[in-house]
Amino acid sequence: MNSRNGLIFALLSAATFGVSGPFAKSLIESGWSPGGAVFARVAGGALVMMVIAVATQWPRLRQVSAHTRTVLLYGVFAISGVQLCFFNAVQHLSVGVALLLEYLAPIIVIGWVWITKGARPSVQTLLGAAVAMIGAAVVIDVFGSAEISAVGVAWGLAAAACLAVYFVISERADGDLHPVVLAASGLTVSAMVIGALGLVGVLPLQFSASNAVVADHSVNVWLPVVVLVLVSTVIAYLTGIAAITLLGPTIGSLVALTEVLCAVLAAWILVGESVTALQAVGGAAIIAGLVLARLGQVAPKQIPADPMTNVMAEE
């Protein structure tokens, strides 16, 4: 029963995270800056998640003071960095391609651990990494003639780097920091950082009251904002937390890969985007490679991860 419920929560989390790209892109195309879209999402998400944390985890909110460094790094890299880079990437690339590039993060982590700790990965992990890298090369058409934005690729890889930092931070985080508290406090830090960068003029925070276009229909701008906050942040986080708790980080992270498929499908339905047949093959190679790499990691040698590990792998 727990496994079935965990699978349902994991798929729901992947689907709700997956629609963030198309709705964010609809805002950007209606005149919002990527920073403005991110700020609206994290500020609204922080408000709702903090209300939930106060209502359900009030005694545990004191944990934040004992884990200030973890919360700060989580808010800056796992939320702000990943989302800013990803939303900038979708300005120049399709949502599916941007997300596939972001999902190279586990490969970056494998290389980082190998270089810094001398922990040689298994043959299966190396094979999975190689397959994923070849798939990424196909997705961005390294060997072809299609025009792929170099700026967009750079932002996509930057999102992967930020997500890799998140994985490293999560592995080192103490297990007594409740995931709901971590999500609420991390979103709050992220909103404060992005707001401060906007106030000093470092990060453009541009908003627009113009209608957005979703599924070829002109809609009030508040619709994508509400979806980003309530669906792609609050529901996505809560179901992701439940999934990781019931399935564990290994199986949970593998099921989370379905976010790529959900994002491509949502982008096709909502903003009329699609990937080419060749890019679809490359995307399948990336997912297969990540599955191989993940299964090739020896669980007993890993540091126990916080239950929130991999929940943000979708932004």
PDB file of C-alpha atoms in Angstrom:
ATOM      1  CA  MET A   1       0.000   0.000   0.000  1.00  0.00           C
ATOM      2  CA  ASN A   2       2.822   2.400   0.916  1.00  0.00           C
ATOM      3  CA  SER A   3       4.641   1.668  -2.347  1.00  0.00           C
ATOM      4  CA  ARG A   4       1.501   2.247  -4.398  1.00  0.00           C
ATOM      5  CA  ASN A   5       0.723   5.504  -2.599  1.00  0.00           C
ATOM      6  CA  GLY A   6       4.357   6.558  -2.915  1.00  0.00           C
ATOM      7  CA  LEU A   7       4.271   5.925  -6.658  1.00  0.00           C
ATOM      8  CA  ILE A   8       1.076   7.955  -7.019  1.00  0.00           C
ATOM      9  CA  PHE A   9       2.603  10.846  -5.058  1.00  0.00           C
ATOM     10  CA  ALA A  10       5.834  10.656  -7.092  1.00  0.00           C
ATOM     11  CA  LEU A  11       3.998  10.763 -10.426  1.00  0.00           C
ATOM     12  CA  LEU A  12       1.785  13.614  -9.223  1.00  0.00           C
ATOM     13  CA  SER A  13       4.854  15.530  -8.054  1.00  0.00           C
ATOM     14  CA  ALA A  14       6.598  15.004 -11.398  1.00  0.00           C
ATOM     15  CA  ALA A  15       3.510  16.171 -13.296  1.00  0.00           C
ATOM     16  CA  THR A  16       3.017  19.291 -11.176  1.00  0.00           C
ATOM     17  CA  PHE A  17       6.701  20.228 -11.345  1.00  0.00           C
ATOM     18  CA  GLY A  18       6.619  19.530 -15.083  1.00  0.00           C
ATOM     19  CA  VAL A  19       4.058  22.216 -15.883  1.00  0.00           C
ATOM     20  CA  SER A  20       6.197  24.979 -14.340  1.00  0.00           C
ATOM     21  CA  GLY A  21       8.230  25.522 -17.495  1.00  0.00           C
ATOM     22  CA  PRO A  22       5.299  26.103 -19.893  1.00  0.00           C
ATOM     23  CA  PHE A  23       3.463  28.438 -17.502  1.00  0.00           C
ATOM     24  CA  ALA A  24       6.660  30.359 -16.738  1.00  0.00           C
ATOM     25  CA  LYS A  25       7.339  30.669 -20.454  1.00  0.00           C
ATOM     26  CA  SER A  26       3.831  32.046 -21.002  1.00  0.00           C
ATOM     27  CA  LEU A  27       4.598  34.769 -18.443  1.00  0.00           C
ATOM     28  CA  ILE A  28       7.982  35.545 -20.018  1.00  0.00           C
ATOM     29  CA  GLU A  29       6.444  35.809 -23.482  1.00  0.00           C
ATOM     30  CA  SER A  30       3.795  38.202 -22.125  1.00  0.00           C
ATOM     31  CA  GLY A  31       6.451  40.640 -20.895  1.00  0.00           C
ATOM     32  CA  TRP A  32       7.741  39.239 -17.606  1.00  0.00           C
ATOM     33  CA  SER A  33      11.452  38.835 -17.001  1.00  0.00           C
ATOM     34  CA  PRO A  34      12.711  35.393 -15.871  1.00  0.00           C
ATOM     35  CA  GLY A  35      13.584  36.971 -12.528  1.00  0.00           C
ATOM     36  CA  GLY A  36      10.068  38.312 -12.168  1.00  0.00           C
ATOM     37  CA  ALA A  37       8.551  34.902 -12.864  1.00  0.00           C
ATOM     38  CA  VAL A  38      10.867  33.237 -10.351  1.00  0.00           C
ATOM     39  CA  PHE A  39      10.156  35.862  -7.696  1.00  0.00           C
ATOM     40  CA  ALA A  40       6.394  35.480  -8.074  1.00  0.00           C
ATOM     41  CA  ARG A  41       6.700  31.713  -7.780  1.00  0.00           C
ATOM     42  CA  VAL A  42       9.029  31.547  -4.768  1.00  0.00           C
ATOM     43  CA  ALA A  43       7.465  34.459  -2.882  1.00  0.00           C
ATOM     44  CA  GLY A  44       3.974  33.029  -3.259  1.00  0.00           C
ATOM     45  CA  GLY A  45       5.216  29.519  -2.520  1.00  0.00           C
ATOM     46  CA  ALA A  46       7.104  30.730   0.553  1.00  0.00           C
ATOM     47  CA  LEU A  47       3.977  32.395   1.937  1.00  0.00           C
ATOM     48  CA  VAL A  48       1.778  29.323   1.483  1.00  0.00           C
ATOM     49  CA  MET A  49       4.422  26.823   2.628  1.00  0.00           C
ATOM     50  CA  MET A  50       5.229  28.886   5.720  1.00  0.00           C
ATOM     51  CA  VAL A  51       1.542  28.891   6.673  1.00  0.00           C
ATOM     52  CA  ILE A  52       1.521  25.094   6.281  1.00  0.00           C
ATOM     53  CA  ALA A  53       4.747  24.774   8.290  1.00  0.00           C
ATOM     54  CA  VAL A  54       3.395  26.940  11.115  1.00  0.00           C
ATOM     55  CA  ALA A  55       0.124  25.007  11.177  1.00  0.00           C
ATOM     56  CA  THR A  56       1.657  21.518  11.078  1.00  0.00           C
ATOM     57  CA  GLN A  57       5.293  21.798  12.219  1.00  0.00           C
ATOM     58  CA  TRP A  58       5.322  24.731  14.638  1.00  0.00           C
ATOM     59  CA  PRO A  59       7.613  23.109  17.281  1.00  0.00           C
ATOM     60  CA  ARG A  60      10.101  22.087  14.561  1.00  0.00           C
ATOM     61  CA  LEU A  61      10.533  25.585  13.148  1.00  0.00           C
ATOM     62  CA  ARG A  62      13.200  26.092  15.785  1.00  0.00           C
ATOM     63  CA  GLN A  63      15.343  23.638  13.836  1.00  0.00           C
ATOM     64  CA  VAL A  64      16.103  26.401  11.330  1.00  0.00           C
ATOM     65  CA  SER A  65      18.434  28.244  13.711  1.00  0.00           C
ATOM     66  CA  ALA A  66      20.535  25.105  14.154  1.00  0.00           C
ATOM     67  CA  HIS A  67      20.775  24.580  10.387  1.00  0.00           C
ATOM     68  CA  THR A  68      21.231  28.133   9.137  1.00  0.00           C
ATOM     69  CA  ARG A  69      24.007  27.243   6.683  1.00  0.00           C
ATOM     70  CA  THR A  70      22.012  24.412   5.121  1.00  0.00           C
ATOM     71  CA  VAL A  71      18.899  26.574   4.765  1.00  0.00           C
ATOM     72  CA  LEU A  72      20.867  29.446   3.204  1.00  0.00           C
ATOM     73  CA  LEU A  73      22.615  27.197   0.689  1.00  0.00           C
ATOM     74  CA  TYR A  74      19.335  25.462  -0.074  1.00  0.00           C
ATOM     75  CA  GLY A  75      17.544  28.745  -0.708  1.00  0.00           C
ATOM     76  CA  VAL A  76      20.330  30.286  -2.799  1.00  0.00           C
ATOM     77  CA  PHE A  77      21.314  27.304  -4.954  1.00  0.00           C
ATOM     78  CA  ALA A  78      18.568  24.650  -4.826  1.00  0.00           C
ATOM     79  CA  ILE A  79      15.770  27.139  -5.378  1.00  0.00           C
ATOM     80  CA  SER A  80      17.009  30.523  -6.629  1.00  0.00           C
ATOM     81  CA  GLY A  81      19.903  29.263  -8.733  1.00  0.00           C
ATOM     82  CA  VAL A  82      18.082  26.345 -10.334  1.00  0.00           C
ATOM     83  CA  GLN A  83      14.943  28.295 -11.170  1.00  0.00           C
ATOM     84  CA  LEU A  84      16.650  31.457 -12.413  1.00  0.00           C
ATOM     85  CA  CYS A  85      18.940  29.470 -14.699  1.00  0.00           C
ATOM     86  CA  PHE A  86      16.117  27.226 -15.918  1.00  0.00           C
ATOM     87  CA  PHE A  87      13.707  30.093 -16.603  1.00  0.00           C
ATOM     88  CA  ASN A  88      16.464  31.930 -18.480  1.00  0.00           C
ATOM     89  CA  ALA A  89      17.116  28.746 -20.462  1.00  0.00           C
ATOM     90  CA  VAL A  90      13.490  28.475 -21.588  1.00  0.00           C
ATOM     91  CA  GLN A  91      13.795  31.970 -23.028  1.00  0.00           C
ATOM     92  CA  HIS A  92      16.122  30.520 -25.655  1.00  0.00           C
ATOM     93  CA  LEU A  93      15.298  26.799 -25.775  1.00  0.00           C
ATOM     94  CA  SER A  94      12.220  24.612 -25.712  1.00  0.00           C
ATOM     95  CA  VAL A  95      11.110  23.580 -22.242  1.00  0.00           C
ATOM     96  CA  GLY A  96      11.951  19.922 -22.907  1.00  0.00           C
ATOM     97  CA  VAL A  97      15.523  20.613 -24.065  1.00  0.00           C
ATOM     98  CA  ALA A  98      16.156  22.981 -21.132  1.00  0.00           C
ATOM     99  CA  LEU A  99      14.922  20.395 -18.651  1.00  0.00           C
ATOM    100  CA  LEU A 100      16.985  17.603 -20.215  1.00  0.00           C
ATOM    101  CA  LEU A 101      20.118  19.740 -19.840  1.00  0.00           C
ATOM    102  CA  GLU A 102      19.217  20.458 -16.214  1.00  0.00           C
ATOM    103  CA  TYR A 103      18.905  16.733 -15.569  1.00  0.00           C
ATOM    104  CA  LEU A 104      22.618  16.282 -16.264  1.00  0.00           C
ATOM    105  CA  ALA A 105      23.103  17.329 -12.624  1.00  0.00           C
ATOM    106  CA  PRO A 106      23.534  13.757 -11.296  1.00  0.00           C
ATOM    107  CA  ILE A 107      26.368  13.214 -13.783  1.00  0.00           C
ATOM    108  CA  ILE A 108      28.089  16.369 -12.509  1.00  0.00           C
ATOM    109  CA  VAL A 109      27.742  15.058  -8.949  1.00  0.00           C
ATOM    110  CA  ILE A 110      29.317  11.721  -9.918  1.00  0.00           C
ATOM    111  CA  GLY A 111      32.299  13.527 -11.427  1.00  0.00           C
ATOM    112  CA  TRP A 112      32.618  15.867  -8.451  1.00  0.00           C
ATOM    113  CA  VAL A 113      32.648  13.017  -5.924  1.00  0.00           C
ATOM    114  CA  TRP A 114      35.174  11.110  -8.037  1.00  0.00           C
ATOM    115  CA  ILE A 115      37.524  14.109  -8.264  1.00  0.00           C
ATOM    116  CA  THR A 116      37.226  15.380  -4.692  1.00  0.00           C
ATOM    117  CA  LYS A 117      36.909  12.108  -2.778  1.00  0.00           C
ATOM    118  CA  GLY A 118      38.612   9.645  -5.091  1.00  0.00           C
ATOM    119  CA  ALA A 119      35.494   7.482  -4.977  1.00  0.00           C
ATOM    120  CA  ARG A 120      35.639   5.720  -8.332  1.00  0.00           C
ATOM    121  CA  PRO A 121      32.111   5.002  -9.592  1.00  0.00           C
ATOM    122  CA  SER A 122      31.084   1.539 -10.713  1.00  0.00           C
ATOM    123  CA  VAL A 123      31.286   0.422 -14.339  1.00  0.00           C
ATOM    124  CA  GLN A 124      27.496   0.593 -14.533  1.00  0.00           C
ATOM    125  CA  THR A 125      27.520   4.185 -13.260  1.00  0.00           C
ATOM    126  CA  LEU A 126      30.241   5.185 -15.740  1.00  0.00           C
ATOM    127  CA  LEU A 127      28.313   3.532 -18.556  1.00  0.00           C
ATOM    128  CA  GLY A 128      25.157   5.369 -17.533  1.00  0.00           C
ATOM    129  CA  ALA A 129      27.038   8.673 -17.418  1.00  0.00           C
ATOM    130  CA  ALA A 130      28.452   8.060 -20.898  1.00  0.00           C
ATOM    131  CA  VAL A 131      25.014   7.228 -22.316  1.00  0.00           C
ATOM    132  CA  ALA A 132      23.528  10.357 -20.714  1.00  0.00           C
ATOM    133  CA  MET A 133      26.299  12.568 -22.119  1.00  0.00           C
ATOM    134  CA  ILE A 134      25.829  11.139 -25.616  1.00  0.00           C
ATOM    135  CA  GLY A 135      22.095  11.745 -25.264  1.00  0.00           C
ATOM    136  CA  ALA A 136      22.769  15.357 -24.238  1.00  0.00           C
ATOM    137  CA  ALA A 137      24.987  15.828 -27.293  1.00  0.00           C
ATOM    138  CA  VAL A 138      22.132  14.586 -29.491  1.00  0.00           C
ATOM    139  CA  VAL A 139      19.580  16.811 -27.743  1.00  0.00           C
ATOM    140  CA  ILE A 140      21.592  19.999 -28.331  1.00  0.00           C
ATOM    141  CA  ASP A 141      22.536  18.778 -31.816  1.00  0.00           C
ATOM    142  CA  VAL A 142      26.288  18.964 -31.337  1.00  0.00           C
ATOM    143  CA  PHE A 143      26.885  16.868 -34.455  1.00  0.00           C
ATOM    144  CA  GLY A 144      24.118  18.357 -36.599  1.00  0.00           C
ATOM    145  CA  SER A 145      23.217  21.586 -38.301  1.00  0.00           C
ATOM    146  CA  ALA A 146      20.133  22.657 -36.376  1.00  0.00           C
ATOM    147  CA  GLU A 147      20.321  26.058 -34.723  1.00  0.00           C
ATOM    148  CA  ILE A 148      20.479  25.666 -30.957  1.00  0.00           C
ATOM    149  CA  SER A 149      20.964  28.770 -28.840  1.00  0.00           C
ATOM    150  CA  ALA A 150      24.392  28.704 -27.186  1.00  0.00           C
ATOM    151  CA  VAL A 151      23.084  31.109 -24.552  1.00  0.00           C
ATOM    152  CA  GLY A 152      20.198  28.783 -23.805  1.00  0.00           C
ATOM    153  CA  VAL A 153      22.531  25.781 -23.527  1.00  0.00           C
ATOM    154  CA  ALA A 154      24.767  27.749 -21.149  1.00  0.00           C
ATOM    155  CA  TRP A 155      21.799  28.598 -18.930  1.00  0.00           C
ATOM    156  CA  GLY A 156      20.625  24.966 -19.024  1.00  0.00           C
ATOM    157  CA  LEU A 157      24.047  23.707 -17.949  1.00  0.00           C
ATOM    158  CA  ALA A 158      24.179  26.385 -15.240  1.00  0.00           C
ATOM    159  CA  ALA A 159      20.852  25.046 -13.946  1.00  0.00           C
ATOM    160  CA  ALA A 160      22.404  21.562 -13.876  1.00  0.00           C
ATOM    161  CA  ALA A 161      25.388  22.902 -11.909  1.00  0.00           C
ATOM    162  CA  CYS A 162      23.125  24.564  -9.343  1.00  0.00           C
ATOM    163  CA  LEU A 163      21.080  21.394  -9.042  1.00  0.00           C
ATOM    164  CA  ALA A 164      24.288  19.410  -8.551  1.00  0.00           C
ATOM    165  CA  VAL A 165      25.233  21.738  -5.694  1.00  0.00           C
ATOM    166  CA  TYR A 166      21.823  21.020  -4.193  1.00  0.00           C
ATOM    167  CA  PHE A 167      22.421  17.267  -4.301  1.00  0.00           C
ATOM    168  CA  VAL A 168      25.794  17.681  -2.588  1.00  0.00           C
ATOM    169  CA  ILE A 169      24.276  19.938   0.087  1.00  0.00           C
ATOM    170  CA  SER A 170      21.387  17.540   0.664  1.00  0.00           C
ATOM    171  CA  GLU A 171      23.737  14.584   1.157  1.00  0.00           C
ATOM    172  CA  ARG A 172      25.564  16.490   3.875  1.00  0.00           C
ATOM    173  CA  ALA A 173      22.454  17.848   5.575  1.00  0.00           C
ATOM    174  CA  ASP A 174      21.501  16.537   8.980  1.00  0.00           C
ATOM    175  CA  GLY A 175      18.428  14.318   8.989  1.00  0.00           C
ATOM    176  CA  ASP A 176      16.700  16.122  11.854  1.00  0.00           C
ATOM    177  CA  LEU A 177      15.699  19.122   9.711  1.00  0.00           C
ATOM    178  CA  HIS A 178      12.089  18.371   8.753  1.00  0.00           C
ATOM    179  CA  PRO A 179      11.556  18.561   4.972  1.00  0.00           C
ATOM    180  CA  VAL A 180       8.460  20.781   5.238  1.00  0.00           C
ATOM    181  CA  VAL A 181      10.422  23.202   7.409  1.00  0.00           C
ATOM    182  CA  LEU A 182      13.348  23.055   4.985  1.00  0.00           C
ATOM    183  CA  ALA A 183      11.093  23.772   1.995  1.00  0.00           C
ATOM    184  CA  ALA A 184       9.302  26.669   3.715  1.00  0.00           C
ATOM    185  CA  SER A 185      12.472  28.288   5.052  1.00  0.00           C
ATOM    186  CA  GLY A 186      14.384  27.687   1.808  1.00  0.00           C
ATOM    187  CA  LEU A 187      11.643  29.323  -0.263  1.00  0.00           C
ATOM    188  CA  THR A 188      11.634  32.272   2.152  1.00  0.00           C
ATOM    189  CA  VAL A 189      15.399  32.712   1.788  1.00  0.00           C
ATOM    190  CA  SER A 190      15.070  32.450  -1.989  1.00  0.00           C
ATOM    191  CA  ALA A 191      12.366  35.128  -2.118  1.00  0.00           C
ATOM    192  CA  MET A 192      14.466  37.447   0.042  1.00  0.00           C
ATOM    193  CA  VAL A 193      17.581  36.935  -2.103  1.00  0.00           C
ATOM    194  CA  ILE A 194      15.783  37.466  -5.411  1.00  0.00           C
ATOM    195  CA  GLY A 195      13.896  40.463  -4.021  1.00  0.00           C
ATOM    196  CA  ALA A 196      17.147  42.031  -2.765  1.00  0.00           C
ATOM    197  CA  LEU A 197      18.873  41.468  -6.112  1.00  0.00           C
ATOM    198  CA  GLY A 198      15.927  43.109  -7.819  1.00  0.00           C
ATOM    199  CA  LEU A 199      15.969  46.127  -5.480  1.00  0.00           C
ATOM    200  CA  VAL A 200      19.656  46.852  -6.107  1.00  0.00           C
ATOM    201  CA  GLY A 201      19.195  46.442  -9.854  1.00  0.00           C
ATOM    202  CA  VAL A 202      21.353  43.349 -10.291  1.00  0.00           C
ATOM    203  CA  LEU A 203      18.443  41.146 -11.355  1.00  0.00           C
ATOM    204  CA  PRO A 204      15.712  42.612 -13.573  1.00  0.00           C
ATOM    205  CA  LEU A 205      12.309  42.054 -11.984  1.00  0.00           C
ATOM    206  CA  GLN A 206       9.914  42.920 -14.740  1.00  0.00           C
ATOM    207  CA  PHE A 207       6.181  42.249 -14.454  1.00  0.00           C
ATOM    208  CA  SER A 208       3.343  42.815 -16.878  1.00  0.00           C
ATOM    209  CA  ALA A 209      -0.430  43.007 -16.584  1.00  0.00           C
ATOM    210  CA  SER A 210      -0.846  41.829 -20.181  1.00  0.00           C
ATOM    211  CA  ASN A 211      -2.731  38.607 -20.730  1.00  0.00           C
ATOM    212  CA  ALA A 212      -0.706  35.438 -21.178  1.00  0.00           C
ATOM    213  CA  VAL A 213      -1.263  32.860 -23.899  1.00  0.00           C
ATOM    214  CA  VAL A 214      -1.864  29.313 -22.655  1.00  0.00           C
ATOM    215  CA  ALA A 215      -2.960  26.523 -25.028  1.00  0.00           C
ATOM    216  CA  ASP A 216      -3.638  29.151 -27.722  1.00  0.00           C
ATOM    217  CA  HIS A 217      -6.025  30.986 -25.413  1.00  0.00           C
ATOM    218  CA  SER A 218      -5.503  34.446 -23.958  1.00  0.00           C
ATOM    219  CA  VAL A 219      -5.883  34.233 -20.181  1.00  0.00           C
ATOM    220  CA  ASN A 220      -5.561  36.633 -17.287  1.00  0.00           C
ATOM    221  CA  VAL A 221      -1.963  36.856 -16.137  1.00  0.00           C
ATOM    222  CA  TRP A 222      -2.940  35.663 -12.667  1.00  0.00           C
ATOM    223  CA  LEU A 223      -3.786  32.184 -13.965  1.00  0.00           C
ATOM    224  CA  PRO A 224      -0.163  31.131 -14.713  1.00  0.00           C
ATOM    225  CA  VAL A 225       1.001  32.837 -11.506  1.00  0.00           C
ATOM    226  CA  VAL A 226      -1.495  30.909  -9.379  1.00  0.00           C
ATOM    227  CA  VAL A 227      -0.605  27.649 -11.149  1.00  0.00           C
ATOM    228  CA  LEU A 228       3.124  28.246 -10.555  1.00  0.00           C
ATOM    229  CA  VAL A 229       2.558  28.969  -6.856  1.00  0.00           C
ATOM    230  CA  LEU A 230      -0.120  26.470  -5.846  1.00  0.00           C
ATOM    231  CA  VAL A 231       0.432  23.626  -8.321  1.00  0.00           C
ATOM    232  CA  SER A 232       4.112  23.728  -9.332  1.00  0.00           C
ATOM    233  CA  THR A 233       5.394  24.750  -5.907  1.00  0.00           C
ATOM    234  CA  VAL A 234       3.092  23.886  -3.014  1.00  0.00           C
ATOM    235  CA  ILE A 235       1.428  20.715  -4.355  1.00  0.00           C
ATOM    236  CA  ALA A 236       4.634  19.634  -6.100  1.00  0.00           C
ATOM    237  CA  TYR A 237       6.696  19.960  -2.933  1.00  0.00           C
ATOM    238  CA  LEU A 238       4.179  18.312  -0.624  1.00  0.00           C
ATOM    239  CA  THR A 239       3.573  15.326  -2.915  1.00  0.00           C
ATOM    240  CA  GLY A 240       7.312  15.053  -3.579  1.00  0.00           C
ATOM    241  CA  ILE A 241       8.023  14.979   0.152  1.00  0.00           C
ATOM    242  CA  ALA A 242       5.408  12.255   0.637  1.00  0.00           C
ATOM    243  CA  ALA A 243       6.824  10.243  -2.291  1.00  0.00           C
ATOM    244  CA  ILE A 244      10.425  10.340  -1.060  1.00  0.00           C
ATOM    245  CA  THR A 245       9.258   9.396   2.440  1.00  0.00           C
ATOM    246  CA  LEU A 246       7.316   6.360   1.197  1.00  0.00           C
ATOM    247  CA  LEU A 247       9.624   5.189  -1.613  1.00  0.00           C
ATOM    248  CA  GLY A 248      13.029   6.298  -0.406  1.00  0.00           C
ATOM    249  CA  PRO A 249      15.405   8.593  -2.311  1.00  0.00           C
ATOM    250  CA  THR A 250      16.644   6.008  -4.835  1.00  0.00           C
ATOM    251  CA  ILE A 251      13.299   4.845  -6.239  1.00  0.00           C
ATOM    252  CA  GLY A 252      11.795   8.286  -5.716  1.00  0.00           C
ATOM    253  CA  SER A 253      14.497   9.947  -7.805  1.00  0.00           C
ATOM    254  CA  LEU A 254      14.052   7.412 -10.604  1.00  0.00           C
ATOM    255  CA  VAL A 255      10.295   7.976 -10.766  1.00  0.00           C
ATOM    256  CA  ALA A 256      10.971  11.729 -10.701  1.00  0.00           C
ATOM    257  CA  LEU A 257      12.584  11.379 -14.142  1.00  0.00           C
ATOM    258  CA  THR A 258       9.060  11.225 -15.547  1.00  0.00           C
ATOM    259  CA  GLU A 259       9.036  14.998 -15.001  1.00  0.00           C
ATOM    260  CA  VAL A 260      10.873  15.319 -18.321  1.00  0.00           C
ATOM    261  CA  LEU A 261       8.060  13.522 -20.150  1.00  0.00           C
ATOM    262  CA  CYS A 262       5.427  15.531 -18.287  1.00  0.00           C
ATOM    263  CA  ALA A 263       7.204  18.800 -19.127  1.00  0.00           C
ATOM    264  CA  VAL A 264       7.486  17.953 -22.845  1.00  0.00           C
ATOM    265  CA  LEU A 265       3.820  16.942 -22.989  1.00  0.00           C
ATOM    266  CA  ALA A 266       2.740  20.063 -21.085  1.00  0.00           C
ATOM    267  CA  ALA A 267       4.859  22.298 -23.336  1.00  0.00           C
ATOM    268  CA  TRP A 268       3.279  20.719 -26.413  1.00  0.00           C
ATOM    269  CA  ILE A 269      -0.276  21.205 -25.108  1.00  0.00           C
ATOM    270  CA  LEU A 270       0.134  24.592 -23.412  1.00  0.00           C
ATOM    271  CA  VAL A 271       2.638  26.543 -25.525  1.00  0.00           C
ATOM    272  CA  GLY A 272       2.773  24.537 -28.748  1.00  0.00           C
ATOM    273  CA  GLU A 273       6.345  23.294 -28.295  1.00  0.00           C
ATOM    274  CA  SER A 274       7.695  19.913 -29.268  1.00  0.00           C
ATOM    275  CA  VAL A 275      11.055  18.243 -29.675  1.00  0.00           C
ATOM    276  CA  THR A 276      12.290  16.654 -32.884  1.00  0.00           C
ATOM    277  CA  ALA A 277      12.385  12.886 -33.290  1.00  0.00           C
ATOM    278  CA  LEU A 278      16.174  12.943 -32.937  1.00  0.00           C
ATOM    279  CA  GLN A 279      15.976  15.030 -29.767  1.00  0.00           C
ATOM    280  CA  ALA A 280      13.406  12.592 -28.405  1.00  0.00           C
ATOM    281  CA  VAL A 281      15.928   9.779 -28.940  1.00  0.00           C
ATOM    282  CA  GLY A 282      18.578  11.847 -27.176  1.00  0.00           C
ATOM    283  CA  GLY A 283      16.197  12.551 -24.315  1.00  0.00           C
ATOM    284  CA  ALA A 284      15.455   8.850 -23.953  1.00  0.00           C
ATOM    285  CA  ALA A 285      19.214   8.216 -23.836  1.00  0.00           C
ATOM    286  CA  ILE A 286      19.652  10.804 -21.070  1.00  0.00           C
ATOM    287  CA  ILE A 287      16.908   9.219 -18.974  1.00  0.00           C
ATOM    288  CA  ALA A 288      18.240   5.696 -19.578  1.00  0.00           C
ATOM    289  CA  GLY A 289      21.750   6.836 -18.704  1.00  0.00           C
ATOM    290  CA  LEU A 290      20.612   8.472 -15.476  1.00  0.00           C
ATOM    291  CA  VAL A 291      18.729   5.318 -14.479  1.00  0.00           C
ATOM    292  CA  LEU A 292      21.859   3.214 -15.122  1.00  0.00           C
ATOM    293  CA  ALA A 293      24.046   5.672 -13.238  1.00  0.00           C
ATOM    294  CA  ARG A 294      21.673   5.778 -10.275  1.00  0.00           C
ATOM    295  CA  LEU A 295      21.263   2.013 -10.068  1.00  0.00           C
ATOM    296  CA  GLY A 296      25.029   1.591 -10.352  1.00  0.00           C
ATOM    297  CA  GLN A 297      25.639   3.577  -7.189  1.00  0.00           C
ATOM    298  CA  VAL A 298      26.217   1.337  -4.173  1.00  0.00           C
ATOM    299  CA  ALA A 299      23.724   2.368  -1.523  1.00  0.00           C
ATOM    300  CA  PRO A 300      25.688   1.305   1.593  1.00  0.00           C
ATOM    301  CA  LYS A 301      28.558   3.612   0.651  1.00  0.00           C
ATOM    302  CA  GLN A 302      26.342   6.634   0.296  1.00  0.00           C
ATOM    303  CA  ILE A 303      25.733   9.161   3.023  1.00  0.00           C
ATOM    304  CA  PRO A 304      22.090   9.010   4.096  1.00  0.00           C
ATOM    305  CA  ALA A 305      20.271  11.823   2.374  1.00  0.00           C
ATOM    306  CA  ASP A 306      17.689  14.227   3.696  1.00  0.00           C
ATOM    307  CA  PRO A 307      14.134  13.146   2.749  1.00  0.00           C
ATOM    308  CA  MET A 308      13.917  16.248   0.545  1.00  0.00           C
ATOM    309  CA  THR A 309      16.765  15.002  -1.680  1.00  0.00           C
ATOM    310  CA  ASN A 310      15.742  14.983  -5.362  1.00  0.00           C
ATOM    311  CA  VAL A 311      12.412  16.671  -4.688  1.00  0.00           C
ATOM    312  CA  MET A 312      13.760  19.786  -6.534  1.00  0.00           C
ATOM    313  CA  ALA A 313      15.081  17.839  -9.407  1.00  0.00           C
ATOM    314  CA  GLU A 314      12.457  19.150 -11.572  1.00  0.00           C
ATOM    315  CA  GLU A 315      12.650  22.865 -11.882  1.00  0.00           C
TER     316      GLU A 315
END
